[in-house]
Coordinates of C-alpha atoms and ligand atoms in Angstrom, one line a residue:
M1 CA 108.0 -6.7 114.6
R2 CA 110.5 -6.1 111.9
R3 CA 108.9 -2.8 111.2
D4 CA 109.2 -2.0 114.9
T5 CA 112.9 -3.0 115.0
G6 CA 113.5 -1.1 111.8
S7 CA 111.9 2.0 113.2
L8 CA 113.8 1.6 116.5
T9 CA 117.1 1.4 114.6
R10 CA 116.2 4.4 112.5
T11 CA 115.3 6.2 115.8
S12 CA 118.6 5.4 117.4
R13 CA 120.5 6.3 114.2
G14 CA 118.6 9.6 114.2
A15 CA 119.4 10.2 117.8
F16 CA 123.0 9.6 117.2
A17 CA 123.0 12.0 114.2
V18 CA 121.3 14.6 116.4
L19 CA 123.9 14.1 119.1
L20 CA 126.7 14.3 116.6
L21 CA 125.3 17.6 115.2
M22 CA 125.0 18.9 118.7
V23 CA 128.6 18.2 119.5
V24 CA 129.8 19.6 116.2
G25 CA 127.4 22.5 116.6
L26 CA 128.9 23.3 120.0
A27 CA 132.5 22.7 118.9
V28 CA 132.4 24.9 115.8
P29 CA 131.7 28.3 117.4
S30 CA 134.1 27.6 120.2
I31 CA 136.9 27.0 117.6
A32 CA 136.0 30.1 115.5
L33 CA 135.5 32.4 118.6
A34 CA 138.3 31.6 121.0
E35 CA 137.2 33.9 123.8
G36 CA 134.3 35.5 125.4
Q37 CA 130.6 34.9 125.4
P38 CA 127.6 36.8 123.8
V39 CA 126.3 39.7 125.9
D40 CA 123.2 38.1 127.5
E41 CA 120.8 38.8 130.3
G42 CA 121.8 38.0 133.9
I43 CA 125.1 36.2 133.1
H44 CA 127.3 38.2 135.4
T45 CA 127.5 39.8 138.8
S46 CA 128.4 43.5 138.9
D47 CA 131.7 42.9 140.7
R48 CA 133.0 41.7 137.3
F49 CA 132.8 45.3 136.1
T50 CA 134.9 48.0 137.8
P51 CA 133.1 51.4 137.8
A52 CA 134.8 54.3 135.9
Q53 CA 135.9 56.1 139.1
G54 CA 138.1 53.0 139.9
C55 CA 140.1 53.9 136.8
A56 CA 141.7 57.0 138.3
C57 CA 145.1 56.4 136.8
H58 CA 143.4 57.4 133.6
A59 CA 141.9 60.5 135.1
E60 CA 141.9 62.4 131.8
F61 CA 140.1 59.6 130.0
V62 CA 137.6 59.3 132.9
S63 CA 136.6 63.0 132.5
Q64 CA 136.5 62.8 128.7
W65 CA 134.2 59.7 128.9
G66 CA 132.1 61.5 131.5
M67 CA 131.3 64.2 128.9
S68 CA 130.4 61.7 126.2
L69 CA 127.0 60.2 125.6
H70 CA 128.3 56.7 126.4
S71 CA 128.3 57.7 130.1
Q72 CA 124.6 58.8 130.0
A73 CA 123.1 56.3 127.6
S74 CA 120.9 54.5 130.2
F75 CA 119.6 57.6 131.9
N76 CA 118.7 59.7 128.9
P77 CA 115.3 61.5 129.1
T78 CA 115.0 61.5 125.3
F79 CA 115.5 57.8 125.2
E80 CA 112.8 57.4 127.9
A81 CA 110.5 59.7 126.0
K82 CA 111.0 57.6 122.9
L83 CA 110.2 54.4 124.8
D84 CA 107.0 56.1 126.1
E85 CA 105.9 56.5 122.5
A86 CA 105.7 52.7 122.2
E87 CA 102.2 51.5 123.0
P88 CA 102.2 49.7 126.4
A89 CA 102.0 46.3 124.7
T90 CA 104.9 47.1 122.3
R91 CA 106.9 48.6 125.0
E92 CA 106.9 45.4 127.1
L93 CA 108.3 43.6 124.1
I94 CA 111.0 46.0 123.0
E95 CA 112.0 47.7 126.3
D96 CA 114.8 45.1 127.2
F97 CA 116.0 45.1 123.6
C98 CA 116.3 48.9 123.7
R99 CA 117.9 49.1 127.1
S100 CA 120.4 46.3 126.5
C101 CA 122.5 48.3 124.1
H102 CA 122.1 51.5 126.0
G103 CA 123.3 49.7 129.2
P104 CA 125.1 46.4 128.5
V105 CA 126.4 45.9 132.0
A106 CA 123.1 46.5 133.6
Y107 CA 121.7 43.9 131.1
M108 CA 124.3 41.3 132.1
T109 CA 123.8 41.9 135.8
G110 CA 120.0 41.9 135.6
E111 CA 119.7 45.5 136.7
L112 CA 118.2 46.8 133.5
G113 CA 115.8 49.7 133.9
M114 CA 116.6 50.3 137.6
A115 CA 117.2 53.8 139.0
A116 CA 120.9 54.7 139.0
E117 CA 121.1 54.7 142.8
D118 CA 119.7 51.2 143.0
M119 CA 122.3 49.8 140.5
T120 CA 125.6 48.3 141.7
G121 CA 129.1 48.4 140.2
A122 CA 129.5 49.6 136.7
S123 CA 125.8 49.1 135.8
A124 CA 125.2 52.8 136.4
D125 CA 128.1 53.7 134.1
S126 CA 125.8 53.0 131.1
I127 CA 128.5 52.1 128.6
G128 CA 131.7 52.3 130.7
C129 CA 135.4 51.5 130.7
S130 CA 135.2 48.0 132.0
F131 CA 132.5 47.0 129.5
C132 CA 134.4 48.1 126.4
H133 CA 137.8 46.9 127.6
Q134 CA 136.5 43.4 128.4
V135 CA 135.1 42.9 124.9
T136 CA 137.0 40.2 123.0
G137 CA 135.3 40.1 119.6
T138 CA 132.0 40.0 117.8
D139 CA 129.4 37.5 116.5
E140 CA 127.9 37.9 113.0
P141 CA 126.0 39.9 111.8
I142 CA 127.6 42.9 113.3
A143 CA 124.6 44.6 114.9
N144 CA 122.3 44.5 118.0
L145 CA 125.0 44.3 120.6
S146 CA 126.8 41.4 118.9
Q147 CA 130.0 41.9 120.9
R148 CA 131.4 39.0 122.9
V149 CA 132.7 39.7 126.5
E150 CA 135.1 37.9 128.8
A151 CA 134.6 39.4 132.3
D152 CA 138.0 38.2 133.6
G153 CA 139.6 41.5 134.7
V154 CA 142.0 41.5 131.7
Y155 CA 141.6 44.8 130.0
R156 CA 141.9 44.6 126.2
G157 CA 143.0 47.7 124.2
G158 CA 144.8 48.8 121.1
L159 CA 148.3 49.3 122.5
D160 CA 151.1 46.9 121.3
D161 CA 152.9 47.1 124.6
P162 CA 150.5 47.7 127.5
Q163 CA 152.4 48.6 130.7
A164 CA 149.6 48.6 133.2
P165 CA 149.6 47.5 136.9
H166 CA 146.5 45.4 136.1
P167 CA 146.3 42.5 133.6
A168 CA 146.1 44.0 130.0
R169 CA 146.2 42.5 126.6
T170 CA 146.7 43.8 123.0
S171 CA 143.5 43.5 121.0
E172 CA 143.5 44.2 117.3
F173 CA 139.7 44.2 117.6
H174 CA 139.7 47.4 119.6
R175 CA 141.4 49.2 116.7
S176 CA 138.6 48.2 114.3
A177 CA 135.3 49.8 113.3
E178 CA 133.7 46.4 114.0
F179 CA 134.2 47.1 117.7
C180 CA 131.8 50.0 117.5
G181 CA 129.7 48.5 114.8
G182 CA 128.1 45.9 117.1
C183 CA 126.2 48.8 118.7
H184 CA 126.2 51.4 115.9
N185 CA 124.2 49.1 113.6
V186 CA 120.7 48.5 114.9
N187 CA 118.4 46.0 113.1
H188 CA 114.7 45.4 113.8
P189 CA 114.7 42.5 116.2
V190 CA 111.9 40.7 114.4
N191 CA 112.1 41.6 110.7
G192 CA 115.8 42.5 110.5
L193 CA 115.2 45.9 108.8
A194 CA 118.3 48.1 109.2
L195 CA 117.1 50.9 111.5
E196 CA 120.6 52.4 112.2
A197 CA 123.5 51.5 109.9
T198 CA 126.4 53.8 110.8
Y199 CA 128.8 50.8 110.7
T200 CA 127.5 49.5 107.3
E201 CA 127.7 53.1 105.9
W202 CA 131.3 53.3 107.0
L203 CA 132.1 49.9 105.6
N204 CA 131.2 51.2 102.1
S205 CA 132.9 54.6 102.5
P206 CA 136.1 55.9 100.9
Q207 CA 137.4 56.4 104.5
A208 CA 137.1 52.7 105.2
E209 CA 139.1 52.0 102.0
E210 CA 141.9 54.3 103.3
G211 CA 141.8 52.6 106.7
I212 CA 140.3 55.6 108.6
T213 CA 138.3 54.1 111.5
C214 CA 135.6 55.5 113.8
Q215 CA 138.3 55.7 116.5
D216 CA 140.4 58.0 114.2
C217 CA 137.6 60.6 114.0
H218 CA 135.7 60.2 117.3
M219 CA 138.6 59.4 119.7
S220 CA 141.0 62.0 118.5
E221 CA 142.8 64.9 120.2
A222 CA 140.2 67.5 119.1
P223 CA 137.0 67.5 117.2
G224 CA 137.8 67.6 113.5
V225 CA 141.3 66.2 114.0
V226 CA 141.6 62.8 112.3
G227 CA 143.9 60.1 113.6
P228 CA 145.9 59.4 116.7
T229 CA 148.4 61.9 118.1
P230 CA 151.1 61.8 120.8
G231 CA 150.2 61.7 124.4
R232 CA 149.9 59.5 127.6
V233 CA 147.2 57.0 128.3
A234 CA 147.8 57.2 132.0
A235 CA 149.2 59.9 134.3
M236 CA 152.2 57.7 135.2
G237 CA 152.5 56.0 131.8
P238 CA 155.1 56.7 129.1
E239 CA 154.7 59.5 126.5
R240 CA 153.5 57.6 123.4
E241 CA 153.7 58.6 119.7
E242 CA 150.1 57.6 118.9
I243 CA 147.2 57.4 121.2
H244 CA 143.4 57.6 120.9
R245 CA 141.3 59.3 123.6
M246 CA 138.0 58.4 125.3
T247 CA 136.3 61.6 123.9
F248 CA 133.8 60.0 121.6
W249 CA 133.1 63.4 120.0
G250 CA 129.6 63.4 118.7
A251 CA 126.9 65.7 117.3
H252 CA 124.7 66.2 120.4
V253 CA 124.9 69.9 121.3
E254 CA 122.3 69.7 124.1
R255 CA 123.4 66.6 126.0
G256 CA 127.0 66.0 125.3
N257 CA 130.1 68.2 125.0
A258 CA 128.4 71.2 123.2
D259 CA 131.5 73.0 121.9
A260 CA 132.9 69.7 120.5
A261 CA 129.6 68.8 118.9
V262 CA 129.4 72.2 117.1
Q263 CA 133.0 71.7 115.8
M264 CA 132.2 68.1 114.7
L265 CA 129.1 69.3 112.8
R266 CA 131.1 72.2 111.2
A267 CA 133.8 69.7 110.1
A268 CA 131.2 67.5 108.4
A269 CA 129.8 69.3 105.4
T270 CA 130.7 71.9 102.7
L271 CA 128.4 73.8 100.4
T272 CA 128.9 75.3 96.9
V273 CA 126.3 77.4 95.0
E274 CA 125.9 78.0 91.3
V275 CA 123.4 80.6 90.1
P276 CA 123.5 83.1 87.2
D277 CA 124.6 86.4 88.9
V278 CA 122.7 88.7 86.4
L279 CA 118.9 87.9 86.3
A280 CA 118.1 90.4 83.5
E281 CA 115.5 88.0 81.9
G282 CA 113.7 87.2 85.2
P283 CA 114.2 84.3 87.6
G284 CA 117.2 81.9 87.1
E285 CA 117.7 78.3 88.0
G286 CA 120.4 77.6 90.7
V287 CA 121.8 74.7 92.5
V288 CA 123.5 74.2 95.9
Q289 CA 125.6 71.1 96.3
V290 CA 125.7 69.6 99.8
T291 CA 128.9 67.7 100.2
N292 CA 129.7 65.3 103.0
S293 CA 133.4 66.1 103.2
G294 CA 134.1 65.2 106.8
A295 CA 132.0 62.2 108.0
G296 CA 132.9 58.6 107.4
H297 CA 129.2 57.7 107.1
Y298 CA 126.0 59.2 105.7
L299 CA 124.9 62.7 106.8
P300 CA 123.0 62.4 109.0
T301 CA 123.7 59.0 110.4
G302 CA 122.4 56.7 113.1
L303 CA 118.9 57.5 114.3
T304 CA 118.0 59.2 111.0
D305 CA 114.3 59.2 111.6
V306 CA 114.9 61.4 114.6
R307 CA 118.0 63.5 113.7
Q308 CA 117.2 66.6 111.7
M309 CA 119.4 68.1 109.0
W310 CA 118.1 70.5 106.4
L311 CA 119.2 73.0 103.8
E312 CA 117.6 76.4 103.6
V313 CA 118.1 78.6 100.5
L314 CA 117.1 82.3 101.0
V315 CA 117.2 85.5 99.1
V316 CA 118.3 88.5 101.2
D317 CA 117.7 92.1 100.3
A318 CA 119.8 95.2 101.0
Q319 CA 117.9 95.7 104.3
G320 CA 118.7 92.1 105.4
T321 CA 115.1 90.8 105.0
E322 CA 115.2 87.1 104.2
T323 CA 112.8 85.2 102.0
E324 CA 113.0 81.4 101.8
I325 CA 113.1 80.1 98.2
A326 CA 113.9 76.4 98.8
R327 CA 114.2 73.9 101.6
Q328 CA 115.4 70.3 101.6
A329 CA 115.2 67.9 104.6
F330 CA 117.7 65.0 104.9
G331 CA 116.8 61.9 106.7
T332 CA 115.1 58.5 106.6
V333 CA 111.3 57.9 106.7
F334 CA 110.1 54.3 107.6
K335 CA 106.8 52.8 106.7
D336 CA 104.8 50.1 108.6
A337 CA 103.1 46.9 107.4
E338 CA 100.0 48.9 106.2
G339 CA 102.2 51.1 104.1
Q340 CA 101.6 54.1 106.4
Y341 CA 104.5 56.6 107.1
P342 CA 106.2 58.0 108.9
A343 CA 106.3 54.8 111.1
Q344 CA 108.0 54.4 114.4
I345 CA 111.1 52.1 114.4
W346 CA 109.3 49.3 116.2
D347 CA 106.5 49.3 113.5
A348 CA 108.9 49.7 110.6
V349 CA 109.0 47.1 107.9
A350 CA 110.6 49.0 105.1
V351 CA 112.2 52.4 104.1
Q352 CA 109.8 54.8 102.5
S353 CA 112.4 57.4 101.6
D354 CA 116.1 58.0 102.4
I355 CA 117.5 61.3 101.3
R356 CA 121.0 61.7 102.9
V357 CA 124.5 62.5 101.8
P358 CA 126.9 59.5 101.4
P359 CA 130.5 60.0 102.6
M360 CA 132.6 62.1 100.2
E361 CA 129.6 62.6 97.9
S362 CA 127.3 65.5 97.1
V363 CA 123.5 65.9 96.9
P364 CA 122.2 68.7 94.7
V365 CA 119.4 71.0 95.9
T366 CA 117.9 73.1 93.1
F367 CA 116.1 76.4 93.5
T368 CA 114.7 79.3 91.4
A369 CA 116.4 82.6 92.2
S370 CA 114.7 85.9 91.8
L371 CA 115.4 89.4 93.1
P372 CA 113.4 90.9 95.9
E373 CA 110.6 93.1 94.6
G374 CA 111.9 96.2 92.8
A375 CA 115.5 95.6 94.0
E376 CA 118.6 96.1 91.8
S377 CA 120.6 93.5 93.8
G378 CA 120.3 90.8 96.4
T379 CA 122.1 87.9 97.9
I380 CA 121.5 84.1 97.7
V381 CA 122.3 82.5 101.0
A382 CA 122.3 78.8 101.6
R383 CA 122.5 77.4 105.2
L384 CA 122.8 73.8 106.3
K385 CA 121.4 73.3 109.8
Y386 CA 121.1 70.4 112.3
T387 CA 119.3 69.5 115.5
S388 CA 119.7 66.2 117.3
I389 CA 116.0 65.4 117.7
T390 CA 112.5 66.5 116.6
D391 CA 110.9 69.4 118.4
K392 CA 108.1 67.0 119.4
L393 CA 110.4 64.6 121.1
A394 CA 112.3 67.5 122.8
E395 CA 109.0 68.7 124.2
A396 CA 108.1 65.2 125.4
A397 CA 111.5 64.8 127.0
G398 CA 111.4 68.3 128.5
R399 CA 114.7 69.2 126.7
E400 CA 116.0 72.2 124.7
N401 CA 116.7 71.5 121.1
P402 CA 119.3 73.9 119.9
V403 CA 119.9 74.4 116.1
T404 CA 123.5 74.3 114.8
L405 CA 124.6 76.1 111.7
M406 CA 126.8 73.4 110.0
S407 CA 127.8 75.4 106.9
E408 CA 126.8 78.6 105.0
I409 CA 127.5 80.1 101.6
S410 CA 126.3 83.2 99.7
Q411 CA 126.4 84.8 96.3
P412 CA 125.2 88.2 95.1
I413 CA 122.6 88.5 92.3
Y414 CA 121.8 91.5 90.1
A415 CA 118.9 92.8 88.1
S416 CA 121.2 93.9 85.2
P417 CA 124.8 94.0 84.0
E418 CA 124.8 97.8 84.9
A419 CA 123.7 97.0 88.4
K420 CA 126.5 94.5 88.7
Q421 CA 129.1 96.9 87.4
A422 CA 127.9 99.7 89.7
A423 CA 128.1 97.3 92.7
E424 CA 131.6 96.2 91.7
R425 CA 132.7 99.9 91.4
V426 CA 131.5 100.5 94.9
D427 CA 133.1 97.3 96.0
G428 CA 136.4 98.3 94.4
G429 CA 136.3 101.7 96.1
L430 CA 135.5 100.1 99.4
M431 CA 137.9 97.2 99.2
G432 CA 140.9 99.0 97.6
I433 CA 142.9 101.7 99.4
D434 CA 140.2 103.9 101.0
T435 CA 140.0 107.5 99.8
G436 CA 141.3 109.1 103.0
T437 CA 144.5 107.0 102.8
L438 CA 144.8 107.9 99.1
A439 CA 144.5 111.6 99.8
M440 CA 147.1 111.4 102.5
A441 CA 149.5 109.5 100.2
L442 CA 148.9 112.0 97.4
G443 CA 149.5 114.8 99.8
A444 CA 152.7 113.3 101.0
L445 CA 153.8 112.8 97.4
V446 CA 153.1 116.4 96.5
A447 CA 155.0 117.5 99.5
V448 CA 158.1 115.4 98.6
V449 CA 158.0 116.6 95.0
A450 CA 157.6 120.2 96.1
A451 CA 160.5 119.9 98.6
A452 CA 162.7 118.3 95.8
I453 CA 161.9 121.2 93.4
G454 CA 162.6 123.6 96.2
I455 CA 166.0 122.1 96.9
L456 CA 166.8 122.1 93.1
V457 CA 165.8 125.7 92.8
L458 CA 167.9 126.6 95.8
R459 CA 170.9 124.8 94.4
K460 CA 170.5 126.5 91.1
R461 CA 170.4 129.9 92.7
K462 CA 173.5 129.0 94.8
S463 CA 175.4 127.8 91.8
A464 CA 174.2 130.8 89.8
G465 CA 175.3 133.1 92.7
A466 CA 178.8 131.4 92.9
Ligands
LIG1 C1 132.7 52.7 123.9 C2 133.9 51.9 124.3 C3 134.9 52.5 125.2 C4 134.7 53.1 126.4 C5 133.4 53.4 127.1 C6 136.0 53.3 127.0 N1 137.0 52.9 126.1 FE1 139.0 53.1 126.4 N2 139.3 52.5 124.4 C7 138.3 52.0 123.6 C8 138.9 51.6 122.4 C9 138.2 51.1 121.1 C10 140.3 51.9 122.5 C11 141.4 51.6 121.4 C12 141.5 52.7 120.4 C13 142.4 52.4 119.3 O1 143.6 52.0 119.6 O2 142.1 52.5 118.1 C14 140.5 52.4 123.8 C15 141.7 52.8 124.3 C16 142.0 53.0 125.7 C17 143.3 53.1 126.3 C18 144.6 53.2 125.6 C19 145.3 51.9 125.7 C20 144.8 50.9 124.9 O3 144.8 49.8 125.4 O4 144.4 51.1 123.8 C21 143.0 53.3 127.7 C22 144.1 53.4 128.8 C23 141.6 53.3 127.9 N3 141.0 53.1 126.7 C24 141.0 53.5 129.1 C25 139.7 53.7 129.2 C26 139.0 54.2 130.5 C27 139.8 54.5 131.8 C28 137.7 54.4 130.2 C29 136.6 54.9 131.1 C30 136.8 56.2 131.7 C31 137.5 53.9 128.8 N4 138.7 53.6 128.3 C32 136.3 53.9 128.2 C33 137.0 51.9 123.9 C34 136.3 52.4 125.0
LIG2 C1 136.2 60.7 108.6 C2 135.8 60.9 110.0 C3 134.7 60.0 110.6 C4 134.6 58.6 110.6 C5 135.6 57.6 110.0 C6 133.5 58.3 111.4 N1 132.8 59.4 111.7 FE1 131.1 59.5 112.9 N2 131.0 61.5 112.6 C7 132.0 62.3 112.0 C8 131.5 63.6 111.9 C9 132.3 64.8 111.3 C10 130.3 63.7 112.6 C11 129.4 64.9 112.8 C12 128.4 65.0 111.7 C13 127.3 64.0 111.8 O1 126.4 64.1 112.7 O2 127.3 63.0 111.0 C14 130.0 62.3 113.0 C15 128.9 61.9 113.7 C16 128.7 60.7 114.3 C17 127.6 60.3 115.1 C18 126.5 61.2 115.6 C19 125.4 61.2 114.6 C20 124.3 62.2 115.0 O3 123.7 62.8 114.1 O4 123.9 62.2 116.2 C21 127.8 59.0 115.5 C22 126.9 58.1 116.4 C23 129.0 58.5 114.8 N3 129.5 59.6 114.1 C24 129.5 57.2 114.9 C25 130.5 56.8 114.1 C26 130.9 55.4 114.0 C27 130.3 54.3 114.8 C28 131.9 55.3 113.1 C29 132.6 54.0 112.5 C30 131.7 53.0 112.1 C31 132.1 56.6 112.6 N4 131.3 57.5 113.2 C32 133.1 57.0 111.6 C33 133.2 61.8 111.5 C34 133.5 60.5 111.3
LIG3 C1 127.6 49.0 124.0 C2 127.2 49.7 122.8 C3 128.2 50.7 122.2 C4 129.5 50.6 121.8 C5 130.4 49.4 121.9 C6 129.8 51.9 121.2 N1 128.7 52.7 121.3 FE1 128.7 54.7 120.7 N2 126.9 54.9 121.4 C7 126.1 53.9 121.9 C8 124.8 54.4 122.4 C9 123.6 53.7 122.9 C10 124.8 55.8 122.1 C11 123.7 56.9 122.4 C12 123.8 57.3 123.8 C13 122.8 58.4 124.1 O1 122.4 59.2 123.2 O2 122.4 58.5 125.3 C14 126.2 56.1 121.6 C15 126.6 57.3 121.2 C16 127.8 57.6 120.5 C17 128.2 58.9 120.0 C18 127.5 60.2 120.2 C19 126.5 60.5 119.2 C20 125.9 61.9 119.2 O3 124.8 62.0 118.8 O4 126.6 62.8 119.7 C21 129.4 58.7 119.3 C22 130.2 59.7 118.6 C23 129.7 57.3 119.4 N3 128.7 56.6 120.2 C24 130.8 56.7 118.9 C25 131.3 55.4 119.2 C26 132.5 54.8 118.7 C27 133.5 55.6 117.9 C28 132.6 53.6 119.2 C29 133.7 52.6 119.1 C30 135.0 53.0 119.6 C31 131.4 53.3 120.0 N4 130.6 54.5 119.9 C32 131.1 52.1 120.6 C33 126.4 52.6 122.0 C34 127.7 52.1 121.8
LIG4 C1 122.3 47.8 119.3 C2 122.3 49.0 120.0 C3 121.0 49.8 120.2 C4 119.8 49.4 120.4 C5 119.3 47.9 120.5 C6 118.9 50.5 120.5 N1 119.7 51.7 120.4 FE1 119.0 53.6 120.7 N2 120.9 54.3 120.1 C7 122.0 53.5 119.8 C8 123.0 54.3 119.3 C9 124.4 53.8 118.8 C10 122.6 55.7 119.4 C11 123.3 56.9 118.9 C12 123.2 57.0 117.4 C13 123.2 58.4 116.9 O1 123.7 59.3 117.6 O2 122.7 58.6 115.8 C14 121.2 55.6 119.9 C15 120.4 56.7 120.2 C16 119.1 56.7 120.6 C17 118.3 57.8 120.9 C18 118.7 59.3 120.8 C19 119.0 59.9 122.1 C20 119.2 61.4 122.1 O3 119.2 62.0 123.1 O4 119.3 62.0 121.0 C21 117.1 57.4 121.2 C22 115.8 58.2 121.5 C23 117.1 55.9 121.2 N3 118.4 55.5 120.8 C24 116.0 55.1 121.4 C25 116.1 53.7 121.3 C26 114.9 52.9 121.4 C27 113.5 53.3 121.7 C28 115.3 51.6 121.2 C29 114.5 50.3 121.1 C30 113.5 50.3 120.0 C31 116.8 51.6 121.0 N4 117.2 52.9 121.0 C32 117.6 50.5 120.8 C33 122.0 52.1 119.9 C34 121.0 51.3 120.2

C-alpha cells in the first residue's frame, strides 16, 4: 500500500514537473521570438499572400524579380531533373523537403508540387514579394527554411520610414544576411551535413567583417556594383538616397538574366600568372593564382557539386593553335555511407574533397610550361570558366549549358634571350610611332629646315645686294 501511495505521489510529482516543463517550454520561444511562426506545411490559405502582379506600384521591382531565379524556383526543369535522379523511394522522402524551400508559399498553402495553373494566389510566384516581406525573423540554426512568417498583411522591409498605402513596418532583419541565410544554407535533413553553405561562407568572410551583406551585392543597381544607391522604391514614392532593388543578380546565364549573370561572373575573380619568360633550359614551372576578388562567399558557392568552375592553362603558338598543359576543377565532391563518391546530396554523409576559392583569397594552380615544337616563342594563356550545371544534368533537363569566360590572362614565353630581344624589337617597332608616320614627320622636318635655309640665303643675298 505504502509503496503504491509512494509511487502515486512520485507519479503526480512527475506529471507536475512535465506540465511545468511544457509551460516553460512553450513560454520560452514565445518570449525569445516575439513574432511569426515557423514555415510549415498547410498552415495558411493562399489569400494571405498577394501575388506579385498585385504589387504594381513597385512595377520596376516586379519586373526585376520576374527576371530573377526566385520567380522560377518551383518550376525549374533542372530542379525537376535532379529530383528525378533520386530513386523513387528516396524521392518520396525528400521531395517535400526540396520543394518547400523552392516554393515556401505553396508549402504553407498545401499546394506543393501542383502545376502552376492549378495553384492559387502567390503559390505560383515560387519565392515572391509577399513571402519575403512577411518574414519576421529566423529560428536557429539558420538553414533549411528557418525563417518565421507572420501572414498578417503587414509588409516588413529595410526602410526606416516606410510611406506605403498598405501596412508596412521597419525590419532590421531584412537588412541582414541572416534573412537570405535561412534558404542559402541547406543541411542534410537527416544527418545535418552542410550541402550548401553560402551563408556560413559569408559569415566567415572579410566582407561580413566590413558589413557588406548579400543585399549589397545581389540587390544593387547593376551587377558588380556593391551597396545601395539613390532611387525610388515605388513609382509614386519619394526619391531616396539609398535603396536596394529586387534584382537578385546571380550566376545563371541560361535561366536568369543572362547579361547580368555574365557581368557577375566577370566581377568575381582575377588571375595572375608567373612563369619564366625565357625557357632556354627546357620546360619551366609556372603558377596561376585564382583570386576570389568579388564574391562574399566561396567560388563557386551554393550547389557546388553541380556548379562547374575550372581553370584551363594552355600554350598557344604563332598560328593560334592551343595545347592544354593544365586543368583544375573547383567544386565539392560528397561521399556516401559506403565511402563511394561522387555521391548525390541525399546519399551524402561527408565531404570527400572541397577545392574552392574562399572570399578574398587565392588558390594556386601549377603547370609546366614548354614551347610548341620547334617554335622560338609562344604564349601561356590561362582561362577561368564557369557553367551552372553539369552537361549530364543539362541533357536530362533538356537545357542549354552555356560556358562563361570569367577571367583570362596571358604571358609570352621564348626559347632564348635572343628570341625575346627580337620579339621586343618587333614589338617596339609596331607599338612605337609607325614608320609611315615617322617618314612623314621626317619629310616635314626636312622641308621646314630647307625653307628656313632658303629664307636665310635669300635674306643674305638681299642684304648683300643692298
Ligand atoms: C527573396 C526575398 C525577396 C523577394 C522575393 C522580394 N523582396 Fe523586396 N526586399 C527584400 C529585402 C531583403 C529588402 C530589403 C533590402 C535592404 O534594405 O537591405 C527588400 C526591399 C524592398 C522594398 C524597399 C522598401 C523596404 O521596405 O526595404 C520594396 C518596396 C520591396 N522590397 C518590394 C518588393 C516587391 C514588390 C517584390 C516582388 C516583385 C519583392 N520586394 C520581392 C526581399 C525580397
Ligand atoms: C561582395 C559581394 C558579394 C556578397 C557579399 C555576396 N555575394 Fe553572392 N555572388 C557574388 C558574385 C560576384 C557572384 C558570382 C560568382 C559566383 O557564382 O560565385 C555571386 C554568386 C552568388 C550565387 C550564385 C552561385 C552560383 O554559382 O550559381 C548565389 C546563390 C549567391 N551569390 C548568394 C549570396 C548570398 C545568399 C549571400 C549572403 C549570404 C551573398 N551571395 C553574398 C557577390 C557577392
Ligand atoms: C525562401 C527561400 C529563399 C530566400 C529567402 C532567398 N533565396 Fe535566393 N534562392 C532560393 C532558391 C531556391 C534559389 C534557386 C532558384 C532556382 O534556381 O530555380 C535561389 C536563387 C538565388 C540566386 C540566383 C543564383 C544563380 O545561380 O543565379 C541569388 C543571387 C539569390 N538567390 C540571392 C538571394 C539573396 C541575396 C537573398 C536575400 C535577400 C535570397 N536569395 C533569399 C531561395 C531563397
Ligand atoms: C533550404 C532551401 C533549399 C532546399 C531545402 C533545397 N534547395 Fe535546391 N536550391 C536552393 C538554393 C538557395 C539554390 C540556389 C543556389 C545556387 O545558385 O548555388 C538551389 C538550387 C537548386 C538547383 C539548381 C537549379 C539550376 O537550374 O541550376 C537544383 C537542381 C536544386 N536546388 C535541387 C534541389 C533538390 C533536389 C533538393 C532536395 C534534395 C533541394 N534543391 C533542396 C535552396 C534549397
